[in-house]
Short mmCIF file of C-alpha atoms and ligand atoms in Angstrom, two decimals:
data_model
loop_
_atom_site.label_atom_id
_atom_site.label_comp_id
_atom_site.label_asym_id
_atom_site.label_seq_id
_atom_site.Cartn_x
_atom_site.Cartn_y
_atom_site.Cartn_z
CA UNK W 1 9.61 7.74 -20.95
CA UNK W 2 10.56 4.15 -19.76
CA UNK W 3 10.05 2.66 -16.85
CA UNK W 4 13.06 3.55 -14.59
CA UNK W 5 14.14 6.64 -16.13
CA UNK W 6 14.36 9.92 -14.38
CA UNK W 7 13.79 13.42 -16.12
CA UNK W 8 17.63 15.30 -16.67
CA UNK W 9 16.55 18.19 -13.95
CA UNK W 10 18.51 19.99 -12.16
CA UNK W 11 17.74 19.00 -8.68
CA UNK W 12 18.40 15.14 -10.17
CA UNK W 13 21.61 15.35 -11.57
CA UNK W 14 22.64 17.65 -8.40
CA UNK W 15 22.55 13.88 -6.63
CA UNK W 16 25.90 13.01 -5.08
CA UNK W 17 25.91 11.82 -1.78
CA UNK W 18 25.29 8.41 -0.70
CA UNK W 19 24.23 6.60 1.98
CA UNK W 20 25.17 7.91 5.78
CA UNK W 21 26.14 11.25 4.92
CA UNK W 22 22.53 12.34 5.77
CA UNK W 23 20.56 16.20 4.40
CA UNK W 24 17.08 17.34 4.65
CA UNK W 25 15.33 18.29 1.95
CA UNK W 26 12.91 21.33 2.33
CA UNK W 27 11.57 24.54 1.61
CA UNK W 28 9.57 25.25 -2.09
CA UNK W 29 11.29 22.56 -3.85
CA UNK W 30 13.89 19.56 -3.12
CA UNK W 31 17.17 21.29 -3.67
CA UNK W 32 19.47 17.86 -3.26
CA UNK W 33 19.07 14.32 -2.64
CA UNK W 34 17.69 13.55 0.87
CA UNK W 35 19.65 10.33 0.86
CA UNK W 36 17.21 9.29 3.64
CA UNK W 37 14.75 9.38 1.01
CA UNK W 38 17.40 7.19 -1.62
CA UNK W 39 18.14 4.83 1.39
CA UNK W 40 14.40 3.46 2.35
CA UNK W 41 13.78 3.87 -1.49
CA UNK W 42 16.55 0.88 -2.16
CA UNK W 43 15.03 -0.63 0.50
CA UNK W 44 11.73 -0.64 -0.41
CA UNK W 45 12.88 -2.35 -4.05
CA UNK W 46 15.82 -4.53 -2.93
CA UNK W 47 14.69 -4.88 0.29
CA UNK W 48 16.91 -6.34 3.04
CA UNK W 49 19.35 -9.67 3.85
CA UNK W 50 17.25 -10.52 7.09
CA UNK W 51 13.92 -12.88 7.43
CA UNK W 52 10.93 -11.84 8.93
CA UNK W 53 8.35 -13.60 11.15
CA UNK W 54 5.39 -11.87 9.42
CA UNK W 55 5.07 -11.68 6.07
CA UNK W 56 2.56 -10.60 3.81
CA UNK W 57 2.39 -13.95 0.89
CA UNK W 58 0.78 -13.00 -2.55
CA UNK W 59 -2.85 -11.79 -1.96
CA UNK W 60 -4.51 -8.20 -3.49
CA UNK W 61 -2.52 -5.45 -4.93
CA UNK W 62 1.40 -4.91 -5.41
CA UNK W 63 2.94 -5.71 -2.26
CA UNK W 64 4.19 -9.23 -1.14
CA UNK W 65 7.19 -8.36 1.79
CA UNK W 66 8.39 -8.69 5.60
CA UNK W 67 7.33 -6.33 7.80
CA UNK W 68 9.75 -4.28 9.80
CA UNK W 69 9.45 -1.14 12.15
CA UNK W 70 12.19 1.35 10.63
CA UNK W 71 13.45 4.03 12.80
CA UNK W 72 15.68 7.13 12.30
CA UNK W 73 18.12 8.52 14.94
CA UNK W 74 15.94 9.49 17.45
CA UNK W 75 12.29 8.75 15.37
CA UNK W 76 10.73 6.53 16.99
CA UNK W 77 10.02 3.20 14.31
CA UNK W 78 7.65 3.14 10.96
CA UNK W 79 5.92 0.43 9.91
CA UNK W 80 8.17 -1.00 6.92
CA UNK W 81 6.94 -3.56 4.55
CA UNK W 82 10.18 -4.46 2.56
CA UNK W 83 11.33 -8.15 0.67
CA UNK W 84 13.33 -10.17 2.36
CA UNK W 85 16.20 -10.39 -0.02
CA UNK W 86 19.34 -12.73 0.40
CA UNK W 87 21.15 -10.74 -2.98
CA UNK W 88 20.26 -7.34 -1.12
CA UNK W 89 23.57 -5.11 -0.49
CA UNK W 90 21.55 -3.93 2.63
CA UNK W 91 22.18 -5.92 5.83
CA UNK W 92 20.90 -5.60 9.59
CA UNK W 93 23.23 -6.09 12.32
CA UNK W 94 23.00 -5.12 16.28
CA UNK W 95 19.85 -3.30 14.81
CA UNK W 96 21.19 -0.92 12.39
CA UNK W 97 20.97 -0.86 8.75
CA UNK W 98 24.39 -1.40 6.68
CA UNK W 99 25.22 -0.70 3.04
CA UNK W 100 28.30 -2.54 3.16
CA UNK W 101 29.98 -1.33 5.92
CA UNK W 102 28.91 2.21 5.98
CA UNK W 103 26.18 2.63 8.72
CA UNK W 104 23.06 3.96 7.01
CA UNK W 105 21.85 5.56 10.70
CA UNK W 106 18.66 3.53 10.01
CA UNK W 107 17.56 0.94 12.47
CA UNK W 108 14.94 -1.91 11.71
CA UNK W 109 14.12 -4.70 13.67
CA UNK W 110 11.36 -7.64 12.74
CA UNK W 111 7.26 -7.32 13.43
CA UNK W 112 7.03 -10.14 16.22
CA UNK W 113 4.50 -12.82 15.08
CA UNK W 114 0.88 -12.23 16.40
CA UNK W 115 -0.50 -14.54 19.00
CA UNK W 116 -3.61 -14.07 16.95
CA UNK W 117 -2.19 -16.04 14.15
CA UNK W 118 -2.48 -19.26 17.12
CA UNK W 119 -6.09 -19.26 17.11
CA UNK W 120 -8.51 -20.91 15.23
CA UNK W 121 -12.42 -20.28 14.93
CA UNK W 122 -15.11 -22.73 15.67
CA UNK W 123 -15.89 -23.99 12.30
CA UNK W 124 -11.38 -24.62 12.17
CA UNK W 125 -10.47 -21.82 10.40
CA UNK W 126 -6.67 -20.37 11.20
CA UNK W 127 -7.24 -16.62 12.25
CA UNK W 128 -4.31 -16.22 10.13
CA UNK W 129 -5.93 -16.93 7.04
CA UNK W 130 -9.11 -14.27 7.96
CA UNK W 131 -6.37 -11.67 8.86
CA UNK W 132 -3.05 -11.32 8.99
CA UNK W 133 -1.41 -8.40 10.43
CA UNK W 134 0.69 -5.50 8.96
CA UNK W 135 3.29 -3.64 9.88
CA UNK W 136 3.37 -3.95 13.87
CA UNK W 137 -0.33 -2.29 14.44
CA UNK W 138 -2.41 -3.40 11.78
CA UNK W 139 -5.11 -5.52 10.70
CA UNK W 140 -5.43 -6.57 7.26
CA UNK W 141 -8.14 -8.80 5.19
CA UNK W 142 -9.85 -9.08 1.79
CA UNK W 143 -13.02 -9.51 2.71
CA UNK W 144 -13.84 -11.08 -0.84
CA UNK W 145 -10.59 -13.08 -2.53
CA UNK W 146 -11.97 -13.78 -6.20
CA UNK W 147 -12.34 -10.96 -8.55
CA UNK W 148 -14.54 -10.73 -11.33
CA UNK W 149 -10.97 -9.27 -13.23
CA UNK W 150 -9.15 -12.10 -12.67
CA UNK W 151 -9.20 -14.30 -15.58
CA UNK W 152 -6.99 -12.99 -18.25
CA UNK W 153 -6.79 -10.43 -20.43
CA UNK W 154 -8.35 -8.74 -17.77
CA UNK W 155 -6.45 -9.62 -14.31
CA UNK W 156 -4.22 -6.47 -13.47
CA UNK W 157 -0.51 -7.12 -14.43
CA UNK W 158 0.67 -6.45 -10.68
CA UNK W 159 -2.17 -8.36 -8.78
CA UNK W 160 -2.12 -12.03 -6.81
CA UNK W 161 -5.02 -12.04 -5.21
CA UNK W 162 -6.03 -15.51 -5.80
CA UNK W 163 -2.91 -16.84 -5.58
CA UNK W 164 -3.15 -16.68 -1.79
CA UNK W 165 -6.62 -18.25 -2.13
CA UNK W 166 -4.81 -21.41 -4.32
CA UNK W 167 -1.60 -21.77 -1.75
CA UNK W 168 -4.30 -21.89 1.28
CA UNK W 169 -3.11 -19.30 3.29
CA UNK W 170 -6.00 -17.55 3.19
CA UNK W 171 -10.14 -18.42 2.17
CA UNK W 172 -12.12 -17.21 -0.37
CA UNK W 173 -14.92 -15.22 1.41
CA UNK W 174 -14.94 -14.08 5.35
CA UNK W 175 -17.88 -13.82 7.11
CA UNK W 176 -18.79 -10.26 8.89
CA UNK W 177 -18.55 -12.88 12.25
CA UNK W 178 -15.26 -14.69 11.40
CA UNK W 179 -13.98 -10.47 10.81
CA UNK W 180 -15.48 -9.67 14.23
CA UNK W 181 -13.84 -12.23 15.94
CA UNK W 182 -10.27 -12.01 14.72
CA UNK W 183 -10.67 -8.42 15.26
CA UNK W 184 -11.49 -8.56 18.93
CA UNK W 185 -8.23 -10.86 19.41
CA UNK W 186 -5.93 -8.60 17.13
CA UNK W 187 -6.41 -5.85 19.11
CA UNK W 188 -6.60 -7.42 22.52
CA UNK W 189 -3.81 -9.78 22.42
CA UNK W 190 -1.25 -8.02 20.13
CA UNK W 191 -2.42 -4.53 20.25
CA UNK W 192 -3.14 -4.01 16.64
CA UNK W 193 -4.36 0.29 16.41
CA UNK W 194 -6.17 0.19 13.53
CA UNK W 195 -7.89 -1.90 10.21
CA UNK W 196 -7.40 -2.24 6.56
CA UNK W 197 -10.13 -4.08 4.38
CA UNK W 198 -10.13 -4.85 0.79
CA UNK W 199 -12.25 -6.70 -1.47
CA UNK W 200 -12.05 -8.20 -4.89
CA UNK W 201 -14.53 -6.58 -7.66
CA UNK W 202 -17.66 -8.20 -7.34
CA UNK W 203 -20.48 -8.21 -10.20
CA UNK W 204 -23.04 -5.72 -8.48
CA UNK W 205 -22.94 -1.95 -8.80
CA UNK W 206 -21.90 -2.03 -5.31
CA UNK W 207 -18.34 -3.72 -6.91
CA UNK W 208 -17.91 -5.44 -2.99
CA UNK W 209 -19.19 -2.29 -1.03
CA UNK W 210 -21.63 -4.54 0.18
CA UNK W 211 -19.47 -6.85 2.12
CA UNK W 212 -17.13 -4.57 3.37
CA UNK W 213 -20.13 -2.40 4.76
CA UNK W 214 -21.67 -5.43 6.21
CA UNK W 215 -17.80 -6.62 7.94
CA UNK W 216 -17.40 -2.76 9.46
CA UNK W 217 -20.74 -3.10 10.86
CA UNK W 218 -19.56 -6.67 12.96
CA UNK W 219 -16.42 -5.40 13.23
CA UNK W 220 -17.02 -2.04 15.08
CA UNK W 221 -19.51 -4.30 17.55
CA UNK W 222 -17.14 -6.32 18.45
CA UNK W 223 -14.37 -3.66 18.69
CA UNK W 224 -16.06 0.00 18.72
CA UNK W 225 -14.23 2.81 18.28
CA UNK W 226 -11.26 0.63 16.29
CA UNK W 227 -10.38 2.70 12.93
CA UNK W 228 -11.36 1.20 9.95
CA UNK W 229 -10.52 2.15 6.19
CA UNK W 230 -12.09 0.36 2.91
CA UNK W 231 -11.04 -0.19 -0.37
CA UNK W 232 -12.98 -0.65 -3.41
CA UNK W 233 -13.68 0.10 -7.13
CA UNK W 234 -16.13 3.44 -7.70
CA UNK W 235 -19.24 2.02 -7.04
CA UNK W 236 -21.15 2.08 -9.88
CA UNK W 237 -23.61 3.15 -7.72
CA UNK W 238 -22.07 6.10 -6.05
CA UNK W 239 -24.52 5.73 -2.78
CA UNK W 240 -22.65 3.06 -1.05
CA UNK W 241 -20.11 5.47 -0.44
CA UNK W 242 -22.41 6.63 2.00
CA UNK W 243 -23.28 3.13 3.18
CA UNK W 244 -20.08 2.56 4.00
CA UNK W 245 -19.50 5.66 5.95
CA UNK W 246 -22.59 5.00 7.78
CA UNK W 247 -21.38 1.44 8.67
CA UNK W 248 -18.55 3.37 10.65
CA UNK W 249 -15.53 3.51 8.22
CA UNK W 250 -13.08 6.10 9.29
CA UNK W 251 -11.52 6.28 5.88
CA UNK W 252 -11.99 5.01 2.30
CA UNK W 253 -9.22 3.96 -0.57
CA UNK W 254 -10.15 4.15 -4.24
CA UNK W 255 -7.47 3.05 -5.81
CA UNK W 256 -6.60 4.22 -9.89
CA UNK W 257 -2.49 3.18 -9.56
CA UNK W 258 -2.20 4.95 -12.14
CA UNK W 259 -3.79 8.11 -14.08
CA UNK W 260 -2.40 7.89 -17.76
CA UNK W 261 -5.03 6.06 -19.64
CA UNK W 262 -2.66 3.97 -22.33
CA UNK W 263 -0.88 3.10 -18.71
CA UNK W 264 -3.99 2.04 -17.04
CA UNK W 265 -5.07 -0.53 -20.47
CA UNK W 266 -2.07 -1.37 -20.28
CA UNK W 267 -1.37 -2.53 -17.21
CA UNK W 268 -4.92 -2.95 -15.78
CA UNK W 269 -6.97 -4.30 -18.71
CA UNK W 270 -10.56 -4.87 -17.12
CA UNK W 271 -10.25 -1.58 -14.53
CA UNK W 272 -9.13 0.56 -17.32
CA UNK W 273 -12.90 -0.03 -18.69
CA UNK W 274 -13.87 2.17 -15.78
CA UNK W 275 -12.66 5.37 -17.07
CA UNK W 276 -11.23 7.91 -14.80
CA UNK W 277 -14.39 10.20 -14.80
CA UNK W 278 -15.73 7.16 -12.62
CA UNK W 279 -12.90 8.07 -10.48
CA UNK W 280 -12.87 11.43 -10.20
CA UNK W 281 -16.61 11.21 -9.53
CA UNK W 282 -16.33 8.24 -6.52
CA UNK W 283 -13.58 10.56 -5.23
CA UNK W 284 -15.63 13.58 -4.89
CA UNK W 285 -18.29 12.21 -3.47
CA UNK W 286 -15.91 10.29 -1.24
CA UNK W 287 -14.30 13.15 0.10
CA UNK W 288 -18.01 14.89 0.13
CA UNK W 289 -19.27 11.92 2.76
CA UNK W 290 -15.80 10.88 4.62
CA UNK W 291 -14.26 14.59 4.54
CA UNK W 292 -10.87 16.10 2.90
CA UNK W 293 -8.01 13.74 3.72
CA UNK W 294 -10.18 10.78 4.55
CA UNK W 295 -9.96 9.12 1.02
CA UNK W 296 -7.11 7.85 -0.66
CA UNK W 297 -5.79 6.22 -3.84
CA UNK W 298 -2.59 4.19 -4.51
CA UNK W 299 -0.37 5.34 -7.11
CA UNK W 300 2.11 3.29 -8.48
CA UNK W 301 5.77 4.07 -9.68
CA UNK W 302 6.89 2.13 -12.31
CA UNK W 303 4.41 1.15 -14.32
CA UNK W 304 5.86 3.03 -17.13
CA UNK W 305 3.46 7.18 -16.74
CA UNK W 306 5.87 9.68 -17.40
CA UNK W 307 7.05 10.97 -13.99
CA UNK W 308 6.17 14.88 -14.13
CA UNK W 309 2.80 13.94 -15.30
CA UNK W 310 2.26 11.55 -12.32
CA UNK W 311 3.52 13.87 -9.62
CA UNK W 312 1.03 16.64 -11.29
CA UNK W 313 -1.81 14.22 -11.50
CA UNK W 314 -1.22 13.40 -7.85
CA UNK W 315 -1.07 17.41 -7.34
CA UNK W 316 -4.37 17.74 -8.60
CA UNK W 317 -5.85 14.13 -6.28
CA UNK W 318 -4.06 16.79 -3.37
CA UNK W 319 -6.40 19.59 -4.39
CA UNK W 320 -9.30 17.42 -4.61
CA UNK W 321 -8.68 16.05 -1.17
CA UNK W 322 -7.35 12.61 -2.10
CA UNK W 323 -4.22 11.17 -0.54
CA UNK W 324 -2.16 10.05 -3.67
CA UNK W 325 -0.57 6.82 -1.52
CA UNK W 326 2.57 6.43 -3.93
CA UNK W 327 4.54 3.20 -3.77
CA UNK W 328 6.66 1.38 -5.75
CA UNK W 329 5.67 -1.63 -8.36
CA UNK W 330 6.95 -5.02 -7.43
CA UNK W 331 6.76 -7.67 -9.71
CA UNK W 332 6.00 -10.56 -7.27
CA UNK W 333 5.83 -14.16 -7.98
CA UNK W 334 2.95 -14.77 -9.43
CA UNK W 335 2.12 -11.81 -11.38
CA UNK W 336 1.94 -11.83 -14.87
CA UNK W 337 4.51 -8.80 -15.14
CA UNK W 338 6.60 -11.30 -13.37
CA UNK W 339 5.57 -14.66 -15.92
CA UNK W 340 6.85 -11.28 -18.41
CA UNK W 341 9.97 -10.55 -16.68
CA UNK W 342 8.97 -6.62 -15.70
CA UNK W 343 11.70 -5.42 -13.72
CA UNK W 344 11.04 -3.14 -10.66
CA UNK W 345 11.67 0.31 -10.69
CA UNK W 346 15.49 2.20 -10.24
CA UNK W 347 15.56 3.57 -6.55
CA UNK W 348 16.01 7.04 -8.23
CA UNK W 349 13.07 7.38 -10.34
CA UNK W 350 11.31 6.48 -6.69
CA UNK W 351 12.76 8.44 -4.91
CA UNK W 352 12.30 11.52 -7.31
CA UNK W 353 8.39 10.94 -7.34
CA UNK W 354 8.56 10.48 -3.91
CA UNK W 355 10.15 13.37 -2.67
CA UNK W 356 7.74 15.40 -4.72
CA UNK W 357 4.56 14.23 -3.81
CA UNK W 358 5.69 14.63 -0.30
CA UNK W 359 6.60 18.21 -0.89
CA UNK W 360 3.14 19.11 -2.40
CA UNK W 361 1.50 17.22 0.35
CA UNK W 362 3.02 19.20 2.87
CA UNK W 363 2.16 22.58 1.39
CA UNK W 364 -1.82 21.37 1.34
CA UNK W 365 -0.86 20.00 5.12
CA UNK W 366 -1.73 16.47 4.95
CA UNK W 367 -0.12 13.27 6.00
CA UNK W 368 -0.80 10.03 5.51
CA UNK W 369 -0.99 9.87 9.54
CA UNK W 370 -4.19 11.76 9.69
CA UNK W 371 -5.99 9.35 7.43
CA UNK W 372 -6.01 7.32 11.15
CA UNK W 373 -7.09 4.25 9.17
CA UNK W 374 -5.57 2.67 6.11
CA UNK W 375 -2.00 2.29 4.10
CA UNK W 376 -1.41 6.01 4.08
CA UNK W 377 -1.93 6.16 7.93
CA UNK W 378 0.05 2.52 8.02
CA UNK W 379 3.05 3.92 5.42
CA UNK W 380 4.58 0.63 5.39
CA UNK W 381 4.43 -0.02 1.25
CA UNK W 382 5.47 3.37 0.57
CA UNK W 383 8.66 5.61 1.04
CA UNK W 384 6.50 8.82 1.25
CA UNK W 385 6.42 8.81 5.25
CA UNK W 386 10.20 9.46 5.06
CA UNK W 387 10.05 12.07 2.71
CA UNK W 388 7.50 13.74 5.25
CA UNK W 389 4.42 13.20 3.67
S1 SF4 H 401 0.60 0.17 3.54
FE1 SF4 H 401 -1.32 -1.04 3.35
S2 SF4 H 401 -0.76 -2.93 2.26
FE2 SF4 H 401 1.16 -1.94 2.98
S3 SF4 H 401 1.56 -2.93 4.97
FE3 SF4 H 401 0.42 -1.06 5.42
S4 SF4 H 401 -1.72 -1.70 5.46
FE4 SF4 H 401 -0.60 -3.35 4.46
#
């Protein structure tokens, strides 16, 4: 199946309403369009006709957006990371999200910039480029900005994350210290809730554990108690998942983005060498030292899997105690699907993934909420918080 296609089912085809008519999926299965669900999927790929104080610029994995707090009638507001888009159809006025001018019954206002982002360390480095922060109420870094997959054929088709590291905005290693410190401020001065750290794939079986155990350690001195989530490759040495746990990670994200193997050489040429036993295995014993719904993985949508297979693979992550995180490719600037002209995703093929991972994820009873620490607790990239999962 190509990339943007949606299987002829019945529930699909059902689709008719549009935006502002508003329905709740639920029971077993999704019986209709929950054009909630269709709304904040076009949103997450065409994002919206508004600028945004913080942004996320280039930097690891497939996101590169404004961030927005979404709300819903009475909800109270979701982090929403969404591209700032001057061709999008969707607009923001008096805080309320239009498709033309039907009122979607969405509201969204801007993430205020961080007084944070104003301070500089010792040795004059710009907090901002050790951390920047996500959504309203989180802290994000890459501990380590190279990656030993950068250099092609190997770099992953969806990845920047050394762009940032060439435009400056952010530096190529932070020290446990320089972590501590911007930590301490985040949370003090702009009331950030919890921590997300990634690392680029180092060259030791540890594959950046190492770092990221040694920046929880500072961190959670200089902040104890603040909720922390990792991401790395599997270890090739399967006992740092324990280190890291032991350094006072809440929650850990081992990310596959996708579980078809062609997909994965395709699109990830130098991970796809770890093969997904390697995953499976840093999963279990993930879930084994962190506990179920602790561990997480990002799946993406668009990248070409056949949609039934992906929501079942993410069925079985679910039974294995792994949050599928399932978000929507982007082809930012600066990617090579971009330099290859890779289009994003249709809305509908999102939204039909979407809805069903959310469905199965309710049956086992988790939400990306109780992770407490990482992009499933944030939600922002990903439309699955809508859709109740
Ligand atoms: S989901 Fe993850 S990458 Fe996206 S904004 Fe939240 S913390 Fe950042």
């Amino acid at each position: 199946m190509s990339v943007g296609t949606v299987p002829p089912t019945g529930e699909a085809q059902q689709d008719t309403p549009r935006a502002g008519s508003g329905c709740a999926s639920g029971g077993s299965a999704p019986a209709r369009t929950d054009v909630r669900i269709l709304t904040r999927a076009e949103l997450a790929l065409h994002g919206v006709r508004m600028e945004a104080p913080v942004r996320r610029p280039e930097g690891a994995g497939p996101s590169d957006d404004g961030h927005f707090v979404m709300g819903s009638g009475s909800a109270d507001g979701a982090n929403a990371a969404l591209p700032t888009n001057p061709d999008s159809p969707y607009t923001v006025r008096d805080g309320r999200v239009w498709l033309g001018e039907e009122d979607t019954g969405l509201t969204l206002r801007t993430v205020r910039r961080p007084k944070f982002y104003d301070l500089t360390t010792a040795d004059g480095v710009r907090y901002e480029q050790i951390a920047r922060l996500h959504g309203a109420d989180v802290l994000a870094t890459t501990v380590v900005q190279t990656c030993i997959r950068y250099a092609e054929p190997d770099r992953c088709r969806f990845c920047t994350i050394e762009e940032s590291l060439r435009s400056g905005a952010t530096v190529a290693a932070k020290t446990p210290a320089q972590l501590a410190e911007v930590a301490e401020a985040a949370v003090r001065l702009d009331g950030v809730k919890q921590m997300v750290m990634t690392t680029g794939t180092t060259t030791g079986p540890d594959r950046g554990a190492r770092g990221l155990a040694r920046a929880v350690r500072a961190v959670l001195a200089a902040v104890p108690g603040l909720p922390i989530q990792v991401q790395c490759e599997p270890p090739g040495d399967l006992s740092w998942i324990r280190e890291l746990h032991d350094a006072g990670a809440t929650a850990i994200g081992i990310h596959a983005e996708a579980l078809d193997d062609e997909v994965r050489r395709r699109w990830m040429p130098g991970k796809s060498t770890v093969p997904m036993a390697g995953y499976e295995a840093a999963w279990d014993e993930a879930v084994r030292v962190f506990g179920p719904n602790r561990v997480s993985t990002y799946l993406l949508v668009g990248l070409g899997e056949d949609p039934d297979e992906l929501i079942a693979g993410a069925g079985r992550l679910i039974d294995r105690g792994v949050y599928p995180f399932v978000v929507p490719f982007r082809p930012m600037r600066g990617t090579l699907a971009a330099r290859d002209g890779i289009g994003a995703p249709d809305p509908e093929l999102l939204r039909y993934v979407t809805e069903r991972v959310a469905l199965k994820l309710r049956s086992a009873g988790m939400s990306g909420a109780d992770q407490k620490a990482g992009c499933a607790a944030c939600g922002a990239c990903s439309v699955l918080r809508t859709a109740g999962g």
